[in-house]
Coordinates of C-alpha atoms in Angstrom, one line a residue:
Chain E
M1 CA 89.3 90.7 7.9
T2 CA 90.3 87.5 6.2
P3 CA 93.4 87.5 4.1
T4 CA 91.4 87.2 0.9
V5 CA 89.3 90.2 1.8
K6 CA 92.4 92.2 2.7
N7 CA 94.7 91.2 -0.1
V8 CA 92.3 90.8 -3.0
A9 CA 88.9 92.4 -2.4
L10 CA 90.0 95.6 -0.8
P11 CA 92.6 96.5 -3.4
L12 CA 90.1 95.7 -6.2
I13 CA 87.5 97.9 -4.6
C14 CA 90.1 100.7 -4.3
L15 CA 91.0 100.3 -7.9
A16 CA 87.4 100.4 -9.0
L17 CA 86.9 103.6 -7.0
L18 CA 90.0 105.2 -8.6
L19 CA 88.6 104.2 -12.0
V20 CA 85.4 106.1 -11.5
V21 CA 87.1 109.2 -9.8
P22 CA 87.4 111.2 -13.1
A23 CA 83.6 110.8 -13.5
V24 CA 83.1 112.6 -10.2
V25 CA 86.2 114.9 -10.1
S26 CA 86.4 117.0 -13.2
D27 CA 88.7 119.9 -12.2
S28 CA 92.2 119.5 -13.5
Y29 CA 93.9 120.5 -10.3
T30 CA 92.5 117.6 -8.2
R31 CA 93.2 115.2 -11.1
H32 CA 96.8 116.6 -11.1
L33 CA 97.1 115.7 -7.4
F34 CA 95.9 112.1 -8.2
I35 CA 98.5 111.8 -11.0
I36 CA 101.3 113.0 -8.7
A37 CA 100.1 110.7 -6.0
F38 CA 100.1 107.7 -8.4
I39 CA 103.7 108.6 -9.3
Y40 CA 104.8 108.8 -5.6
A41 CA 102.9 105.6 -4.9
I42 CA 105.0 103.8 -7.6
I43 CA 108.2 105.3 -6.1
A44 CA 107.3 104.4 -2.5
S45 CA 106.0 100.9 -3.2
N46 CA 109.0 99.9 -5.3
W47 CA 111.4 101.4 -2.8
N48 CA 109.7 99.3 -0.2
L49 CA 110.7 96.2 -2.3
S50 CA 114.4 96.7 -1.5
L51 CA 114.1 98.5 1.8
G52 CA 111.2 96.7 3.4
H53 CA 111.2 93.2 1.8
C54 CA 114.9 92.7 1.5
G55 CA 116.3 95.0 4.2
V56 CA 118.7 96.8 1.9
F57 CA 119.3 100.2 3.4
N58 CA 119.1 101.9 0.0
F59 CA 119.0 105.6 0.3
G60 CA 119.6 106.2 -3.4
H61 CA 116.2 105.1 -4.6
L62 CA 115.3 108.5 -5.9
T63 CA 118.4 108.3 -8.1
F64 CA 116.5 105.6 -10.2
F65 CA 113.6 108.0 -10.4
G66 CA 115.9 110.9 -11.4
V67 CA 117.6 108.8 -14.0
G68 CA 114.2 107.9 -15.5
V69 CA 113.2 111.6 -15.5
Y70 CA 116.4 112.7 -17.3
T71 CA 116.4 109.7 -19.7
A72 CA 112.9 110.4 -20.9
A73 CA 113.5 114.1 -21.1
I74 CA 116.7 113.8 -23.2
A75 CA 115.2 111.0 -25.3
A76 CA 112.0 112.9 -26.1
K77 CA 113.3 116.4 -26.4
T78 CA 116.9 116.2 -27.6
L79 CA 116.8 112.9 -29.6
G80 CA 113.2 113.3 -30.7
V81 CA 112.1 109.8 -29.7
S82 CA 108.4 109.2 -29.2
P83 CA 107.3 110.1 -25.6
W84 CA 105.9 106.5 -25.2
I85 CA 109.3 105.0 -26.0
S86 CA 111.0 107.7 -23.9
I87 CA 109.0 106.6 -20.8
L88 CA 110.0 103.0 -21.3
S89 CA 113.6 103.9 -21.9
G90 CA 113.6 105.6 -18.4
G91 CA 113.0 102.2 -16.9
V92 CA 115.8 100.6 -18.8
T93 CA 118.4 103.2 -17.8
A94 CA 117.2 103.2 -14.2
A95 CA 117.7 99.4 -14.1
L96 CA 121.2 99.9 -15.5
A97 CA 121.9 102.5 -12.8
A98 CA 120.7 100.1 -10.2
F99 CA 123.1 97.4 -11.6
I100 CA 126.0 99.8 -11.3
I101 CA 125.2 100.8 -7.7
A102 CA 124.3 97.3 -6.7
A103 CA 127.9 96.0 -7.3
P104 CA 129.4 97.9 -4.3
V105 CA 126.2 97.6 -2.2
A106 CA 126.2 93.8 -2.4
R107 CA 129.5 93.7 -0.5
L108 CA 128.8 96.4 2.1
K109 CA 126.9 96.3 5.4
G110 CA 125.0 98.6 7.7
I111 CA 125.7 102.3 7.6
Y112 CA 128.1 101.9 4.7
V113 CA 125.2 100.9 2.4
V114 CA 123.3 104.0 3.5
L115 CA 126.4 106.2 2.8
V116 CA 127.3 104.7 -0.6
T117 CA 123.8 104.8 -2.0
F118 CA 123.4 108.3 -0.7
A119 CA 126.7 109.3 -2.3
F120 CA 125.6 107.7 -5.5
S121 CA 122.5 109.9 -5.6
Q122 CA 124.7 113.0 -5.0
L123 CA 127.0 111.8 -7.7
A124 CA 124.1 111.6 -10.2
M125 CA 122.9 115.0 -9.2
Q126 CA 126.4 116.5 -9.7
L127 CA 126.6 114.8 -13.1
V128 CA 123.4 116.4 -14.1
L129 CA 124.5 119.8 -12.8
S130 CA 127.9 119.6 -14.6
Q131 CA 126.6 118.5 -18.0
S132 CA 124.5 121.6 -18.4
Q133 CA 124.7 121.5 -22.2
I134 CA 122.8 118.2 -22.2
T135 CA 120.7 118.4 -19.0
G136 CA 120.2 122.1 -18.6
G137 CA 122.2 122.2 -15.4
A138 CA 120.6 123.8 -12.4
E139 CA 117.8 125.2 -14.5
G140 CA 116.7 121.8 -15.8
M141 CA 114.9 121.1 -19.0
V142 CA 111.5 122.5 -20.0
R143 CA 109.0 122.0 -22.8
I144 CA 109.5 118.3 -23.1
P145 CA 107.1 116.8 -25.8
Y146 CA 103.8 115.6 -24.3
L147 CA 102.0 112.3 -24.6
K148 CA 99.7 111.7 -27.6
L149 CA 97.7 108.8 -28.9
G150 CA 97.0 109.4 -32.6
D151 CA 95.8 113.0 -32.5
Y152 CA 94.5 112.9 -29.0
S153 CA 96.6 114.8 -26.5
F154 CA 96.6 113.4 -23.0
I155 CA 96.3 116.9 -21.5
R156 CA 92.9 117.4 -23.0
D157 CA 89.6 116.8 -21.1
Y158 CA 91.2 118.0 -17.9
K159 CA 94.1 115.6 -18.0
L160 CA 91.9 112.6 -18.4
G161 CA 94.5 110.7 -20.5
Y162 CA 97.3 111.3 -17.9
Y163 CA 95.0 110.2 -15.1
Y164 CA 94.3 106.8 -16.6
A165 CA 97.9 106.4 -17.9
G166 CA 99.2 107.0 -14.3
L167 CA 96.6 104.7 -12.8
A168 CA 97.5 102.0 -15.3
L169 CA 101.2 102.3 -14.6
L170 CA 100.5 102.1 -10.9
S171 CA 98.3 99.0 -11.4
V172 CA 100.9 97.2 -13.5
S173 CA 103.6 98.2 -11.0
T174 CA 101.6 96.8 -8.1
L175 CA 100.8 93.5 -9.9
F176 CA 104.6 93.2 -10.6
L177 CA 105.4 93.8 -6.9
I178 CA 102.8 91.2 -5.9
A179 CA 104.2 88.7 -8.3
V180 CA 107.7 89.3 -7.1
T181 CA 107.0 89.2 -3.4
R182 CA 104.8 86.0 -3.7
S183 CA 107.3 84.1 -5.7
P184 CA 109.9 81.8 -4.2
F185 CA 112.4 84.6 -5.1
G186 CA 110.4 87.0 -3.0
K187 CA 110.5 84.6 0.0
S188 CA 114.3 84.4 -0.4
L189 CA 114.4 88.2 -0.2
T190 CA 112.6 88.1 3.2
A191 CA 114.9 85.3 4.3
V192 CA 118.0 87.5 3.4
R193 CA 116.4 90.3 5.5
D194 CA 115.4 88.3 8.6
A195 CA 118.1 85.7 8.8
E196 CA 121.1 86.4 6.6
D197 CA 123.3 83.6 7.9
Y198 CA 120.6 81.0 7.7
A199 CA 119.6 82.1 4.2
A200 CA 123.2 81.8 3.1
S201 CA 123.5 78.4 4.7
R202 CA 120.4 77.2 2.7
G203 CA 122.1 78.1 -0.5
I204 CA 120.7 81.6 -1.1
S205 CA 123.3 84.0 -2.5
V206 CA 122.9 87.1 -0.4
S207 CA 124.8 89.4 -2.7
R208 CA 123.0 88.1 -5.8
Q209 CA 119.6 88.6 -4.2
R210 CA 120.6 92.1 -3.2
I211 CA 121.7 93.0 -6.7
L212 CA 118.5 91.6 -8.2
V213 CA 116.2 93.3 -5.8
L214 CA 117.8 96.7 -6.5
I215 CA 117.4 96.2 -10.2
L216 CA 113.8 95.0 -9.9
S217 CA 113.0 98.0 -7.6
A218 CA 114.5 100.4 -10.2
I219 CA 112.4 99.3 -13.3
F220 CA 109.1 100.8 -12.4
T221 CA 110.6 103.7 -10.5
G222 CA 112.4 104.5 -13.8
F223 CA 109.1 104.3 -15.7
A224 CA 107.5 106.5 -13.1
G225 CA 110.4 109.0 -13.6
G226 CA 109.9 109.0 -17.4
F227 CA 106.1 109.4 -17.0
Y228 CA 106.8 112.3 -14.5
A229 CA 109.0 114.1 -17.0
I230 CA 106.6 113.7 -19.9
Y231 CA 103.6 114.6 -17.8
L232 CA 105.0 117.8 -16.2
R233 CA 107.2 118.5 -19.3
V234 CA 110.1 119.5 -17.0
A235 CA 113.1 117.8 -15.6
S236 CA 115.0 119.5 -12.7
P237 CA 117.8 118.3 -10.5
E238 CA 115.5 118.8 -7.4
V239 CA 114.4 115.2 -7.9
F240 CA 117.7 114.1 -6.3
G241 CA 117.4 116.4 -3.3
F242 CA 116.6 115.8 0.4
G243 CA 113.1 117.1 0.0
T244 CA 111.9 114.4 -2.5
L245 CA 113.9 111.8 -0.6
S246 CA 112.3 112.4 2.7
L247 CA 108.8 112.7 1.3
A248 CA 109.1 109.3 -0.4
L249 CA 110.7 107.8 2.7
S250 CA 107.9 109.0 4.9
M251 CA 105.4 107.3 2.6
V252 CA 107.3 104.0 3.0
L253 CA 107.5 104.4 6.7
I254 CA 104.0 105.7 7.4
G255 CA 102.5 103.1 5.1
G256 CA 104.5 100.3 6.7
T257 CA 107.7 98.7 5.5
G258 CA 107.4 95.2 4.1
T259 CA 103.7 95.6 3.0
T260 CA 102.7 95.9 -0.6
F261 CA 99.8 98.2 -0.3
G262 CA 100.8 100.3 2.7
P263 CA 103.2 102.7 0.9
I264 CA 100.6 103.1 -1.9
V265 CA 97.9 104.1 0.5
A266 CA 100.3 106.4 2.4
A267 CA 101.4 108.0 -0.9
L268 CA 97.8 108.9 -1.8
A269 CA 97.0 110.1 1.7
L270 CA 100.2 112.1 2.1
T271 CA 100.0 113.8 -1.3
F272 CA 96.5 115.1 -0.5
A273 CA 97.4 115.9 3.1
T274 CA 100.5 118.0 2.2
E275 CA 98.6 119.8 -0.6
S276 CA 95.7 120.7 1.7
L277 CA 98.1 121.8 4.4
A278 CA 99.9 124.0 1.8
G279 CA 96.5 125.7 1.3
I280 CA 96.4 126.9 4.9
R281 CA 98.2 130.3 5.2
G282 CA 101.6 130.1 6.9
F283 CA 101.7 126.3 6.4
E284 CA 103.6 126.2 3.1
E285 CA 106.8 125.3 5.0
A286 CA 105.4 123.9 8.2
R287 CA 103.7 121.0 6.3
F288 CA 107.1 119.4 5.9
I289 CA 107.6 119.7 9.7
V290 CA 104.2 118.0 10.2
I291 CA 105.3 115.1 7.9
A292 CA 108.6 114.8 9.7
V293 CA 106.9 114.6 13.1
A294 CA 104.4 112.1 11.7
M295 CA 107.3 110.0 10.5
I296 CA 109.0 110.0 13.9
L297 CA 105.7 109.2 15.7
V298 CA 105.1 106.2 13.4
L299 CA 108.6 104.9 14.0
R300 CA 108.0 105.3 17.8
V301 CA 104.4 104.1 18.1
A302 CA 103.8 101.8 15.2
P303 CA 107.0 100.5 13.6
G304 CA 104.8 98.4 11.3
G305 CA 103.2 101.5 9.8
V306 CA 99.6 102.8 9.9
L307 CA 98.2 99.7 8.2
G308 CA 99.9 97.7 11.0
I309 CA 97.8 99.6 13.5
L310 CA 94.6 98.8 11.6
D311 CA 95.6 95.1 11.7
R312 CA 96.0 95.3 15.4
L313 CA 92.7 97.1 15.9
L314 CA 90.8 94.5 13.9
P315 CA 91.2 91.3 15.9
S316 CA 90.0 89.0 13.1
A317 CA 93.2 89.7 11.2
R318 CA 95.2 88.0 14.0
Q319 CA 95.8 84.4 13.2
Chain Q
M1 CA 153.0 128.2 -11.1
T2 CA 154.4 127.6 -7.6
E3 CA 152.4 130.6 -6.5
T4 CA 149.1 129.2 -7.8
L5 CA 149.9 125.8 -6.2
L6 CA 150.8 127.4 -2.9
A7 CA 147.5 129.5 -3.0
T8 CA 145.7 126.2 -3.7
L9 CA 147.3 124.4 -0.8
V10 CA 146.5 127.2 1.6
S11 CA 142.8 127.3 0.5
G12 CA 142.8 123.5 0.8
V13 CA 144.0 123.7 4.4
V14 CA 141.4 126.3 5.2
L15 CA 138.7 124.0 3.8
G16 CA 140.3 121.1 5.6
S17 CA 140.0 122.9 9.0
L18 CA 136.3 123.5 8.3
Y19 CA 135.8 119.8 7.4
A20 CA 137.8 118.7 10.4
L21 CA 135.5 120.5 12.8
M22 CA 132.4 119.2 11.1
A23 CA 133.6 115.6 10.6
S24 CA 135.0 115.2 14.1
G25 CA 131.5 115.9 15.5
L26 CA 130.0 113.1 13.3
S27 CA 132.8 110.8 14.4
V28 CA 132.2 111.5 18.1
V29 CA 128.6 110.5 17.8
W30 CA 129.3 107.5 15.7
T31 CA 132.1 106.1 17.9
T32 CA 130.1 106.5 21.1
L33 CA 126.5 105.7 20.1
G34 CA 126.8 104.0 16.7
V35 CA 124.4 106.6 15.3
F36 CA 125.0 108.4 12.0
N37 CA 123.6 111.9 12.6
F38 CA 122.0 113.2 9.4
A39 CA 120.9 116.4 11.3
H40 CA 124.6 117.4 11.9
G41 CA 124.6 119.9 9.0
A42 CA 121.3 121.3 10.2
L43 CA 122.7 121.8 13.7
M44 CA 125.5 123.7 12.1
M45 CA 123.0 126.0 10.4
F46 CA 121.1 126.3 13.7
G47 CA 124.3 127.5 15.5
A48 CA 124.9 130.1 12.8
Y49 CA 121.4 131.5 13.1
I50 CA 121.6 131.7 16.9
A51 CA 124.9 133.4 16.6
W52 CA 123.4 135.9 14.2
T53 CA 120.4 136.5 16.5
V54 CA 122.6 137.2 19.5
S55 CA 125.3 139.1 17.7
E56 CA 123.4 141.1 15.2
A57 CA 119.7 141.2 16.0
A58 CA 120.4 141.6 19.8
G59 CA 123.6 143.6 19.2
L60 CA 125.6 141.8 21.8
G61 CA 128.7 141.4 19.7
L62 CA 130.3 138.5 17.8
P63 CA 132.1 136.7 20.6
A64 CA 128.8 136.4 22.6
G65 CA 127.1 135.3 19.3
I66 CA 129.6 132.5 18.7
L67 CA 129.3 131.3 22.3
A68 CA 125.5 131.4 22.1
G69 CA 125.6 129.6 18.7
T70 CA 127.8 126.8 20.2
A71 CA 125.6 126.5 23.3
G72 CA 122.3 126.6 21.3
A73 CA 123.4 123.9 19.0
A74 CA 124.6 121.8 21.9
F75 CA 121.2 122.1 23.5
A76 CA 119.5 121.2 20.3
G77 CA 121.8 118.2 20.0
V78 CA 120.9 117.0 23.5
V79 CA 117.2 117.4 22.7
I80 CA 117.6 115.4 19.5
E81 CA 119.3 112.6 21.4
R82 CA 116.7 112.5 24.1
L83 CA 113.6 112.6 21.8
L84 CA 114.8 111.0 18.6
V85 CA 117.6 108.6 19.4
R86 CA 117.2 107.4 22.9
P87 CA 113.8 105.7 22.4
F88 CA 115.3 103.4 19.9
Y89 CA 118.3 101.9 21.9
G90 CA 118.2 98.2 21.7
N91 CA 116.0 98.2 18.6
R92 CA 117.0 95.6 16.1
N93 CA 117.1 98.2 13.3
M94 CA 118.4 101.0 15.4
L95 CA 121.0 102.1 12.8
L96 CA 118.4 102.5 10.1
V97 CA 115.7 103.9 12.4
T98 CA 118.0 106.6 13.7
V99 CA 119.1 107.5 10.2
M100 CA 115.4 108.2 9.5
T101 CA 114.7 110.1 12.8
T102 CA 117.8 112.3 12.4
L103 CA 116.8 112.9 8.8
A104 CA 113.4 114.0 10.1
A105 CA 115.2 116.2 12.7
M106 CA 117.1 117.8 9.8
I107 CA 113.8 118.7 8.0
I108 CA 112.3 120.1 11.2
L109 CA 115.4 122.3 11.9
E110 CA 115.7 123.5 8.3
K111 CA 112.0 124.3 7.8
G112 CA 111.8 125.7 11.3
A113 CA 114.7 128.1 10.6
Q114 CA 113.0 129.2 7.4
I115 CA 109.8 130.0 9.3
I116 CA 111.6 131.7 12.2
W117 CA 114.3 133.6 10.4
G118 CA 112.8 134.0 6.9
A119 CA 114.4 133.4 3.5
R120 CA 116.5 136.6 3.5
L121 CA 120.3 136.0 3.4
K122 CA 122.1 136.9 6.6
Q123 CA 125.8 137.2 7.3
L124 CA 127.9 137.7 10.4
P125 CA 130.8 140.2 10.6
R126 CA 134.3 138.9 10.7
L127 CA 136.0 138.3 14.1
I128 CA 139.0 140.4 12.8
D129 CA 139.2 142.5 9.7
G130 CA 142.3 142.6 7.5
E131 CA 144.5 140.0 5.9
V132 CA 147.3 137.7 7.0
S133 CA 150.1 136.4 4.8
L134 CA 150.8 132.7 4.9
L135 CA 153.5 131.2 2.7
G136 CA 153.3 134.3 0.6
V137 CA 149.6 133.8 0.2
A138 CA 147.2 136.4 1.5
I139 CA 144.1 135.1 3.4
S140 CA 141.6 136.9 5.5
A141 CA 142.4 137.1 9.2
H142 CA 139.1 135.4 10.0
E143 CA 140.2 132.4 7.9
A144 CA 143.5 132.4 9.7
I145 CA 141.7 132.2 13.0
L146 CA 139.8 129.2 11.7
L147 CA 143.1 127.7 10.6
V148 CA 144.5 127.9 14.2
L149 CA 141.2 127.2 16.0
A150 CA 140.4 123.9 14.3
P151 CA 143.5 122.0 15.3
A152 CA 143.3 123.5 18.8
V153 CA 139.8 122.3 19.3
L154 CA 140.5 118.9 17.9
I155 CA 143.6 118.5 20.2
A156 CA 141.4 119.7 23.2
I157 CA 138.8 117.0 22.4
W158 CA 141.4 114.4 21.9
R159 CA 143.1 115.2 25.3
F160 CA 139.6 115.3 26.9
T161 CA 138.9 111.7 25.7
V162 CA 142.3 110.5 26.8
L163 CA 142.9 112.3 30.1
T164 CA 139.6 113.0 31.9
N165 CA 137.3 110.4 33.4
T166 CA 134.3 111.8 31.6
G167 CA 136.1 111.7 28.3
R168 CA 137.3 108.1 29.0
S169 CA 133.7 107.1 29.8
L170 CA 132.6 108.2 26.3
R171 CA 135.2 105.9 24.8
A172 CA 134.3 103.1 27.2
V173 CA 130.6 103.3 26.3
G174 CA 131.6 103.3 22.6
Q175 CA 133.5 100.1 23.1
N176 CA 131.1 98.1 25.2
Q177 CA 128.0 99.6 26.7
D178 CA 127.3 96.7 29.1
S179 CA 130.7 96.6 30.6
A180 CA 130.7 100.4 30.9
A181 CA 127.5 100.2 32.8
L182 CA 128.9 97.5 35.1
I183 CA 131.8 99.6 36.1
G184 CA 129.5 102.4 37.1
I185 CA 129.4 104.7 34.1
N186 CA 126.0 106.3 33.5
V187 CA 125.5 105.3 29.9
P188 CA 122.5 107.6 29.1
V189 CA 124.5 110.6 30.4
A190 CA 127.5 109.6 28.3
F191 CA 125.2 109.4 25.2
A192 CA 123.7 112.8 25.9
L193 CA 127.2 114.2 26.4
A194 CA 128.5 112.8 23.2
F195 CA 125.6 114.2 21.3
G196 CA 125.9 117.6 23.0
L197 CA 129.6 117.8 22.3
S198 CA 129.2 116.9 18.7
A199 CA 126.4 119.4 18.2
A200 CA 128.5 122.1 20.0
L201 CA 131.3 121.5 17.4
A202 CA 128.7 121.8 14.6
G203 CA 127.4 125.1 16.2
L204 CA 130.9 126.5 16.5
T205 CA 131.6 125.7 12.9
G206 CA 128.3 127.3 11.8
A207 CA 129.0 130.5 13.8
L208 CA 132.5 130.8 12.2
L209 CA 131.3 129.9 8.7
G210 CA 128.5 132.5 9.0
S211 CA 131.2 135.2 8.5
I212 CA 132.5 133.6 5.3
R213 CA 129.4 132.4 3.7
F214 CA 125.7 133.5 3.7
I215 CA 123.5 132.0 6.4
T216 CA 120.6 130.2 4.8
P217 CA 118.3 127.4 6.1
S218 CA 120.0 124.9 3.7
M219 CA 123.6 126.0 4.4
G220 CA 124.3 122.8 6.3
A221 CA 123.7 120.4 3.5
E222 CA 126.9 120.9 1.6
P223 CA 129.2 120.7 4.7
L224 CA 127.3 117.6 5.9
V225 CA 127.9 115.9 2.6
K226 CA 131.6 116.9 2.7
A227 CA 131.9 115.7 6.3
M228 CA 130.4 112.4 5.1
I229 CA 133.1 112.1 2.5
V230 CA 135.7 112.8 5.1
V231 CA 134.5 110.2 7.6
I232 CA 134.3 107.6 4.9
F233 CA 137.7 108.5 3.6
G234 CA 139.2 108.3 7.1
G235 CA 137.0 105.6 8.5
L236 CA 134.4 106.3 11.1
G237 CA 136.5 104.9 13.9
S238 CA 138.9 107.4 15.3
L239 CA 139.2 111.1 15.8
G240 CA 142.8 111.3 14.5
A241 CA 142.0 109.5 11.3
T242 CA 139.0 111.8 10.8
A243 CA 141.0 114.9 11.3
G244 CA 143.8 113.7 9.0
A245 CA 141.3 112.8 6.3
A246 CA 139.6 116.2 6.6
Y247 CA 142.8 118.0 5.7
I248 CA 143.6 115.5 2.8
I249 CA 140.1 116.0 1.4
G250 CA 140.4 119.7 1.7
I251 CA 143.6 119.8 -0.2
I252 CA 142.4 117.3 -2.8
E253 CA 139.3 119.4 -3.3
A254 CA 141.3 122.6 -3.8
L255 CA 143.6 120.9 -6.3
L256 CA 140.6 119.4 -8.2
I257 CA 139.0 122.9 -8.4
L258 CA 142.3 124.2 -9.8
W259 CA 142.7 121.4 -12.4
L260 CA 139.1 120.4 -13.3
G261 CA 137.1 123.4 -12.3
L262 CA 134.1 123.8 -9.9
Y263 CA 131.7 121.7 -11.9
W264 CA 133.6 118.4 -12.0
T265 CA 135.1 118.6 -8.5
P266 CA 132.1 117.3 -6.5
F267 CA 131.6 114.5 -9.1
V268 CA 135.2 113.3 -8.7
L269 CA 135.0 113.6 -4.9
F270 CA 131.9 111.3 -4.8
L271 CA 133.5 108.9 -7.2
L272 CA 136.6 108.8 -4.9
M273 CA 134.3 108.2 -2.0
I274 CA 132.6 105.2 -3.6
V275 CA 135.9 103.7 -4.7
V276 CA 137.2 104.0 -1.2
L277 CA 134.0 102.4 0.2
V278 CA 134.2 99.5 -2.1
F279 CA 137.9 98.7 -1.6
R280 CA 138.5 99.9 2.0
P281 CA 135.1 100.1 3.8
N282 CA 136.8 101.0 7.0
G283 CA 138.6 104.0 5.5
I284 CA 142.2 104.6 4.3
F285 CA 143.5 104.6 7.8
G286 CA 141.1 102.1 9.2
G287 CA 142.2 98.6 10.1
R288 CA 140.2 95.5 9.1
E289 CA 137.4 94.5 11.4

């Protein structure tokens, strides 16, 4: 595969296929899976921007998602803001949360980054739980207003509107990620990851790049959170938990850290894989074990992710 | 007023004993291997279930259950080290990779426990029934045992790492693996030992906690997070600092519950943890690197 085929043609073919999926798949459950997969793909690929491209051990990425979920839920339901604006506001508050968390992270190293970002996600969850008059506490919020365009509700025609809205959000997010990683700024992020001292000696401010990458990775994650809240019409504190965290993390790892498309492919594949495993009797819980084992195997056998294996199997990709 | 304050202090010290047992296990693995074990809370839960199976399901009695829970968790810890940590020694990203593999181990243990033992709540009987009066505050005899046992275990581990050759070899490996290997210490054995010891502590905590709280597959999450706060507060470096921090956090938590209520307490604790991390990344008692 030449780079042009791999980086331009293949993604465009995938996008074209996803555009015609609703013509083939008309039941609302399968479409629901696609929509959830799009949301996870946005979370995983944006997480990969900080974790994979810049080497920031951010374990609080789901906080940005949760902040987006609750911002949109509160804006749309409590404040009566239009759901469209609510989704957008999720991205703004998520970026703000990223700015707050980035200040300590920029100064710390190694395990302490993991611990402080993880603590931050727990802090956000505790805040949600303690402010039950605003957030609904442990029970969460339900019956959040849904998305409409004129008189057309997006839930109609077997969720057709939500399908395309989710796909559009994923496409814009992916273009954004490509633009960031291809830019000189994106190269400086990789430099910070691979050779911190050399990057600093060439005039790259390591702390500033870390702060910026966290904020950039939060924007679309926040939009995805807002979209999730408006689409499912619920917001629950589960989004901050270990379960969501490890599922999204496995997508980044299995897809391949440091690649733009890997986590997206992995998110689509894993969402359908876990759902079909859940259909097998007795596998409702065991499917998480399967994912965990897959995560360990990928780390042991193919640290570059599954797409990395494909690259190695196709010799023409070697340059 | 003094009575409430005394009662709060006593409950704080009980919490502190629990945190000291949990956090010292995390600290042992961190100082020896440089690995932060996210499965530590799940190992605690695993110990509690094994204790329940031996003590209640098999009817062999609580002391046998506690021993089995400790041993079972230790075995699981050694297996985790062998399969999920050892393959990544020398990896450039070992720290991050092992965070991920131990996180995976946590999921496997939690979901595995749910499949094996089911979702029904389980509880162990108490070691001794009845109450004990401490500073005029009545606590259950079981909690009193925890209060005495925690410092005893911590002192035993501390003497072990100072006085015995095996214990010293753990510290040597923690300080410099290559030099330790040169003077004839079997480094892989030391690693397995550190992991087993740490997991045994977790299992013991779980077996003791199983009489106070319900045993559930996710019972380890909250103690793990608290142990994290403790090791950050005390610094990940030394056992003494970790134990001291455990008691301080236990008392702070009890006081916060008294003043701010249950809802705000975790929030303030995490805020405190972030503040400590920003201004003193090596902990309150830690020196500068």
